[in-house]
Amino acid sequence: MTYRAPLGEYQFILNHVVPLAPVAGTERFAEAQPDMVDAVLTEAARLCDEVLAPLNRAGDLTPARLENGVVRSSPGFKDGFRAIADGGWVALAASPEFGGMGLPQAVNSVVGEMMAGACLSLQLNPLLTQGQIEALDHHASDEIKALYLPKLISGEWSGTMNLTEPQAGSDVGALRTKAERNDDGTYAITGQKIFITWGDCDFVQNVCHLVLARLPDGGEGTKGISLFMVPKFLPDGEGKPGPANSLKVVSLEHKLGIHGSPTCVMSYEGATGWLVGEEHKGMAAMFTMMNAARLAVGMQGVGVAEAAFQKALAYANERQQMGAIINHPDVRRMLSTMKAEVFAARAIGLACAVALDMARATGSAEWQARAALLTPIAKGYGTDAGCRVAETGVQVHGGMGFIEETGAAQLYRDVRITPIYEGTNGIQAMDLVGRKMSDGGEAAQRLLDEVEADAEAARSRLPDLAGAVWAAAEAQREATEALVAQGMLDRFAGAAPYLHAFALVLGGHFHLRAALAEGGAGPRTTLAKIFITRLLPRHAALLAEAREGSEDLYALSPEDLAS
């Protein structure tokens, strides 16, 4: 069985669970009416099902390779990317001023999810380009926008981001890449970057790198870093690629998964770059790209989880062991919880996307705070759920899951990177309890108010499910109050379980909405019961861990841990 985009799920969520209607009701996104959105998603599903999904196995078996300094892509990837670019899918949420469609991020997130489910390795290329488009649109000069955005939006060029160095991973401020001012207003960039996804490819005319580097008068840490556009080929005034820039791919990493996506070591040797934003304020511009990518990566986790569930379900229906294994109770448990968790993670991601759209369309500070709060939850839970569901998919296959030919192992290997990149999930959790709680937890409490209000309204129709969701939200509220009273070290020690507990509460909330939309009886109501009675109760243990603080973690010395 190959991947099939779950169109019905997207339509149900956007109509009944995380409604897109308020977004379409704004002047900015007035064109995003149901008929138009359905047409867009139907066409995207056709692309994923018929063009991208068949490439997934080829990318795993025949990885991207480096030949004479040029990256050669996996079989079929060139045609697959051209179908993405020519279909306008890179342009979906980009500004119409530069050739984009200007559709809501919620629609773009759905398309990104289904592309990731079809072929994660290839989807990473347009994902990064879209993030770069976002960063340039917010921070670049008019000249850079006019030159680069039309080419990136059309898919003629692709974009990357270059942060990580051998000694500077999550600690970006430790980077050593240097920038020097040239007499003509450009900059000379020198240094090495690692883990650069799609740092080169053979199916676009130019690869455009956003590179973090430090000027001679840049201060220490992240506050002294600047951001530069450093293209593979130096474009002329009309945007035609000219001479090669002084940069190269040194090597490709040999990875656990996503073999079709080249992860490059890049060397910059006095390469010509152009400043994006202000000198010494590059992290602000780069964070725009990273935040866009964080939601997108969360949806990648959901997409691969969906693919893993579909594959496991098909196998369970076909495999005969004392009858079809789908009739075995433990297999039913695995499949049911897989589906319930995919729904929850998808709804959380789309709630984040809708908040981003409403913030952009209205300028509302409350919507901005909602989007900021949900971003680390969507990224952290979406990717963790992706790993859990893909792992369970291997288990459903039994011994055959450990055999590469079934494809179950590839999905597990591919999705395992998602909790690591674009800020590890531990960093997402610390961001949630740190920066996103700098308001004293007000944004979190407003969201929990909504969860409790919906649960109260549902008590007369689904009393058991509504009561459980309300109680979980109240426990999360109390934990939030305790959290903001703690010192930052104690907050950070409990950040990861706190994030997961919050996600479970939101998952229960969205499942309850789904059950109500169905009328309180039917498969969605049963799925809601499975999530609320089997998965949601785990939040109590998670909150107990979140409240423990840091003392016991630091009571064990490194020597104690090694003994």
Short mmCIF file of C-alpha atoms in Angstrom, two decimals, residues 311-556:
data_model
loop_
_atom_site.label_atom_id
_atom_site.label_comp_id
_atom_site.label_asym_id
_atom_site.label_seq_id
_atom_site.Cartn_x
_atom_site.Cartn_y
_atom_site.Cartn_z
CA LYS A 311 0.90 1.20 6.36
CA ALA A 312 0.25 -0.54 9.69
CA LEU A 313 -3.51 -0.64 9.11
CA ALA A 314 -3.08 -2.18 5.66
CA TYR A 315 -0.69 -4.80 7.00
CA ALA A 316 -2.95 -5.65 9.93
CA ASN A 317 -5.84 -6.25 7.54
CA GLU A 318 -3.73 -8.49 5.30
CA ARG A 319 -1.61 -10.44 7.78
CA GLN A 320 -3.05 -13.78 8.83
CA GLN A 321 -2.07 -15.22 12.23
CA MET A 322 -4.95 -17.04 13.85
CA GLY A 323 -7.11 -14.94 11.56
CA ALA A 324 -6.35 -11.40 10.42
CA ILE A 325 -4.19 -9.78 13.09
CA ILE A 326 -6.43 -6.71 13.10
CA ASN A 327 -8.83 -8.79 15.18
CA HIS A 328 -6.29 -9.25 17.98
CA PRO A 329 -6.96 -6.95 20.98
CA ASP A 330 -3.41 -5.62 21.26
CA VAL A 331 -3.27 -4.80 17.56
CA ARG A 332 -6.59 -2.99 17.91
CA ARG A 333 -5.13 -1.07 20.86
CA MET A 334 -2.07 -0.03 18.86
CA LEU A 335 -3.98 1.01 15.76
CA SER A 336 -6.65 2.89 17.71
CA THR A 337 -4.16 4.86 19.79
CA MET A 338 -2.08 5.58 16.68
CA LYS A 339 -5.08 7.10 14.93
CA ALA A 340 -6.16 9.02 18.04
CA GLU A 341 -2.72 10.54 18.48
CA VAL A 342 -2.41 11.51 14.82
CA PHE A 343 -5.72 13.36 15.06
CA ALA A 344 -4.65 15.21 18.21
CA ALA A 345 -1.26 16.26 16.82
CA ARG A 346 -2.82 17.37 13.52
CA ALA A 347 -5.44 19.48 15.27
CA ILE A 348 -2.84 21.14 17.52
CA GLY A 349 -0.69 22.00 14.50
CA LEU A 350 -3.62 23.47 12.60
CA ALA A 351 -4.71 25.43 15.68
CA CYS A 352 -1.24 26.98 15.69
CA ALA A 353 -1.48 27.75 11.97
CA VAL A 354 -4.90 29.37 12.37
CA ALA A 355 -3.55 31.50 15.23
CA LEU A 356 -0.69 32.64 12.99
CA ASP A 357 -3.16 33.53 10.26
CA MET A 358 -5.43 35.45 12.61
CA ALA A 359 -2.46 37.31 14.09
CA ARG A 360 -1.26 38.28 10.62
CA ALA A 361 -4.70 39.28 9.39
CA THR A 362 -5.79 41.27 12.46
CA GLY A 363 -2.60 42.37 14.22
CA SER A 364 -4.20 41.18 17.47
CA ALA A 365 -1.75 40.84 20.36
CA GLU A 366 -3.82 37.99 21.79
CA TRP A 367 -3.64 36.02 18.56
CA GLN A 368 0.10 36.67 18.39
CA ALA A 369 0.49 35.34 21.93
CA ARG A 370 -1.66 32.30 21.09
CA ALA A 371 0.48 31.51 18.04
CA ALA A 372 3.69 31.95 20.03
CA LEU A 373 2.41 29.65 22.79
CA LEU A 374 1.27 26.93 20.41
CA THR A 375 4.40 26.86 18.23
CA PRO A 376 6.63 24.87 20.63
CA ILE A 377 3.72 22.60 21.55
CA ALA A 378 2.93 21.90 17.89
CA LYS A 379 6.57 21.23 17.08
CA GLY A 380 7.33 19.17 20.17
CA TYR A 381 4.19 17.07 20.30
CA GLY A 382 3.86 16.67 16.53
CA THR A 383 7.35 15.25 16.18
CA ASP A 384 7.27 13.13 19.34
CA ALA A 385 3.93 11.71 18.21
CA GLY A 386 5.45 11.04 14.80
CA CYS A 387 8.17 8.93 16.41
CA ARG A 388 5.77 7.10 18.71
CA VAL A 389 3.33 6.28 15.93
CA ALA A 390 6.07 5.20 13.50
CA GLU A 391 7.61 3.00 16.21
CA THR A 392 4.24 1.45 16.94
CA GLY A 393 3.84 0.89 13.21
CA VAL A 394 6.95 -1.26 13.26
CA GLN A 395 5.48 -3.20 16.20
CA VAL A 396 2.20 -3.82 14.37
CA HIS A 397 4.24 -5.41 11.56
CA GLY A 398 5.94 -7.69 14.07
CA GLY A 399 9.11 -9.28 12.72
CA MET A 400 8.36 -7.91 9.26
CA GLY A 401 8.58 -4.40 10.65
CA PHE A 402 12.27 -4.99 11.28
CA ILE A 403 12.75 -5.96 7.65
CA GLU A 404 13.50 -3.00 5.41
CA GLU A 405 11.44 -4.26 2.47
CA THR A 406 8.15 -3.52 4.24
CA GLY A 407 8.97 0.20 4.49
CA ALA A 408 7.84 0.46 8.12
CA ALA A 409 11.42 0.87 9.33
CA GLN A 410 12.11 3.66 6.84
CA LEU A 411 9.29 5.76 8.22
CA TYR A 412 10.65 5.29 11.75
CA ARG A 413 14.18 6.16 10.64
CA ASP A 414 13.06 9.17 8.60
CA VAL A 415 10.89 10.78 11.27
CA ARG A 416 13.49 10.37 14.04
CA ILE A 417 15.29 13.54 13.00
CA THR A 418 12.22 15.74 13.51
CA PRO A 419 12.45 16.02 17.34
CA ILE A 420 16.08 17.10 16.87
CA TYR A 421 16.20 19.76 14.20
CA GLU A 422 14.81 23.31 14.17
CA GLY A 423 15.49 23.39 17.91
CA THR A 424 15.42 20.13 19.82
CA ASN A 425 12.18 19.32 21.60
CA GLY A 426 13.93 20.02 24.90
CA ILE A 427 14.64 23.53 23.67
CA GLN A 428 11.02 23.85 22.51
CA ALA A 429 9.89 22.93 26.00
CA MET A 430 12.24 25.42 27.64
CA ASP A 431 10.98 28.09 25.23
CA LEU A 432 7.42 27.27 26.27
CA VAL A 433 8.03 27.58 30.03
CA GLY A 434 10.54 30.41 29.66
CA ARG A 435 9.97 33.02 26.96
CA LYS A 436 6.34 32.02 26.33
CA MET A 437 5.57 32.24 30.04
CA SER A 438 7.16 35.67 30.45
CA ASP A 439 3.62 37.04 30.62
CA GLY A 440 3.11 35.17 33.88
CA GLY A 441 1.27 32.43 32.05
CA GLU A 442 -1.60 34.65 30.85
CA ALA A 443 -1.69 33.29 27.28
CA ALA A 444 -1.68 29.73 28.60
CA GLN A 445 -4.48 30.50 31.04
CA ARG A 446 -6.61 32.10 28.30
CA LEU A 447 -6.24 28.95 26.21
CA LEU A 448 -7.17 26.77 29.19
CA ASP A 449 -10.21 29.01 29.79
CA GLU A 450 -11.43 28.06 26.31
CA VAL A 451 -10.81 24.37 26.92
CA GLU A 452 -12.78 24.47 30.17
CA ALA A 453 -15.61 26.53 28.66
CA ASP A 454 -16.02 24.04 25.81
CA ALA A 455 -15.94 21.14 28.25
CA GLU A 456 -18.60 22.78 30.45
CA ALA A 457 -20.83 23.28 27.40
CA ALA A 458 -20.42 19.60 26.48
CA ARG A 459 -21.30 18.16 29.91
CA SER A 460 -24.97 17.69 29.08
CA ARG A 461 -24.20 15.69 25.93
CA LEU A 462 -20.99 13.80 26.75
CA PRO A 463 -20.63 14.09 30.53
CA ASP A 464 -17.87 11.55 31.08
CA LEU A 465 -15.62 12.80 28.29
CA ALA A 466 -16.30 16.47 29.03
CA GLY A 467 -15.65 15.99 32.73
CA ALA A 468 -12.32 14.32 32.09
CA VAL A 469 -11.18 17.11 29.75
CA TRP A 470 -12.28 19.81 32.21
CA ALA A 471 -10.43 18.14 35.08
CA ALA A 472 -7.27 17.78 33.01
CA ALA A 473 -7.41 21.43 31.99
CA GLU A 474 -7.84 22.49 35.60
CA ALA A 475 -4.84 20.39 36.62
CA GLN A 476 -2.84 22.03 33.82
CA ARG A 477 -3.94 25.46 35.08
CA GLU A 478 -2.73 24.69 38.60
CA ALA A 479 0.55 23.33 37.25
CA THR A 480 1.01 26.50 35.18
CA GLU A 481 0.51 28.68 38.25
CA ALA A 482 3.07 26.62 40.15
CA LEU A 483 5.46 26.70 37.21
CA VAL A 484 5.60 30.48 36.86
CA ALA A 485 6.36 30.73 40.57
CA GLN A 486 9.48 28.57 40.18
CA GLY A 487 13.02 29.63 39.37
CA MET A 488 14.09 29.11 35.79
CA LEU A 489 16.27 26.06 36.48
CA ASP A 490 13.34 24.27 38.11
CA ARG A 491 11.07 25.31 35.24
CA PHE A 492 13.49 23.93 32.68
CA ALA A 493 13.84 20.64 34.54
CA GLY A 494 10.10 20.03 34.22
CA ALA A 495 9.63 21.67 30.83
CA ALA A 496 9.41 18.58 28.63
CA PRO A 497 6.74 16.75 30.69
CA TYR A 498 4.84 20.04 31.07
CA LEU A 499 4.74 20.50 27.29
CA HIS A 500 3.58 16.94 26.72
CA ALA A 501 0.89 17.27 29.38
CA PHE A 502 -0.37 20.50 27.78
CA ALA A 503 -0.51 18.76 24.41
CA LEU A 504 -2.57 15.92 25.86
CA VAL A 505 -5.04 18.40 27.31
CA LEU A 506 -5.35 20.11 23.93
CA GLY A 507 -5.66 16.76 22.21
CA GLY A 508 -8.56 15.85 24.52
CA HIS A 509 -10.13 19.24 23.82
CA PHE A 510 -10.03 18.78 20.05
CA HIS A 511 -11.23 15.19 20.24
CA LEU A 512 -14.17 16.39 22.33
CA ARG A 513 -15.00 18.97 19.66
CA ALA A 514 -14.88 16.25 17.03
CA ALA A 515 -17.25 14.05 19.01
CA LEU A 516 -19.71 16.91 19.45
CA ALA A 517 -19.57 17.75 15.73
CA GLU A 518 -20.46 14.15 14.98
CA GLY A 519 -23.44 14.31 17.31
CA GLY A 520 -21.95 12.33 20.20
CA ALA A 521 -22.24 8.91 18.57
CA GLY A 522 -20.10 7.33 15.86
CA PRO A 523 -16.47 6.54 15.06
CA ARG A 524 -15.14 10.00 15.94
CA THR A 525 -16.84 9.84 19.32
CA THR A 526 -15.35 6.40 19.91
CA LEU A 527 -11.92 7.72 18.90
CA ALA A 528 -12.38 10.64 21.30
CA LYS A 529 -13.18 8.18 24.07
CA ILE A 530 -10.03 6.20 23.29
CA PHE A 531 -7.87 9.34 23.51
CA ILE A 532 -9.58 10.80 26.57
CA THR A 533 -9.78 7.56 28.59
CA ARG A 534 -6.52 5.90 27.51
CA LEU A 535 -4.04 8.68 26.63
CA LEU A 536 -5.21 11.82 28.43
CA PRO A 537 -4.80 10.29 31.95
CA ARG A 538 -1.04 10.22 31.36
CA HIS A 539 -1.02 13.98 31.89
CA ALA A 540 -1.30 13.45 35.66
CA ALA A 541 2.02 11.59 35.78
CA LEU A 542 3.61 14.14 33.49
CA LEU A 543 2.51 17.02 35.68
CA ALA A 544 3.83 15.23 38.76
CA GLU A 545 7.22 15.06 37.05
CA ALA A 546 7.00 18.68 35.90
CA ARG A 547 6.51 19.84 39.50
CA GLU A 548 9.58 18.01 40.84
CA GLY A 549 12.05 20.77 40.04
CA SER A 550 15.75 20.26 39.47
CA GLU A 551 17.29 19.39 42.82
CA ASP A 552 17.33 15.63 42.41
CA LEU A 553 18.66 15.90 38.82
CA TYR A 554 21.68 17.86 40.02
CA ALA A 555 22.18 15.75 43.13
CA LEU A 556 23.75 13.10 40.91
#
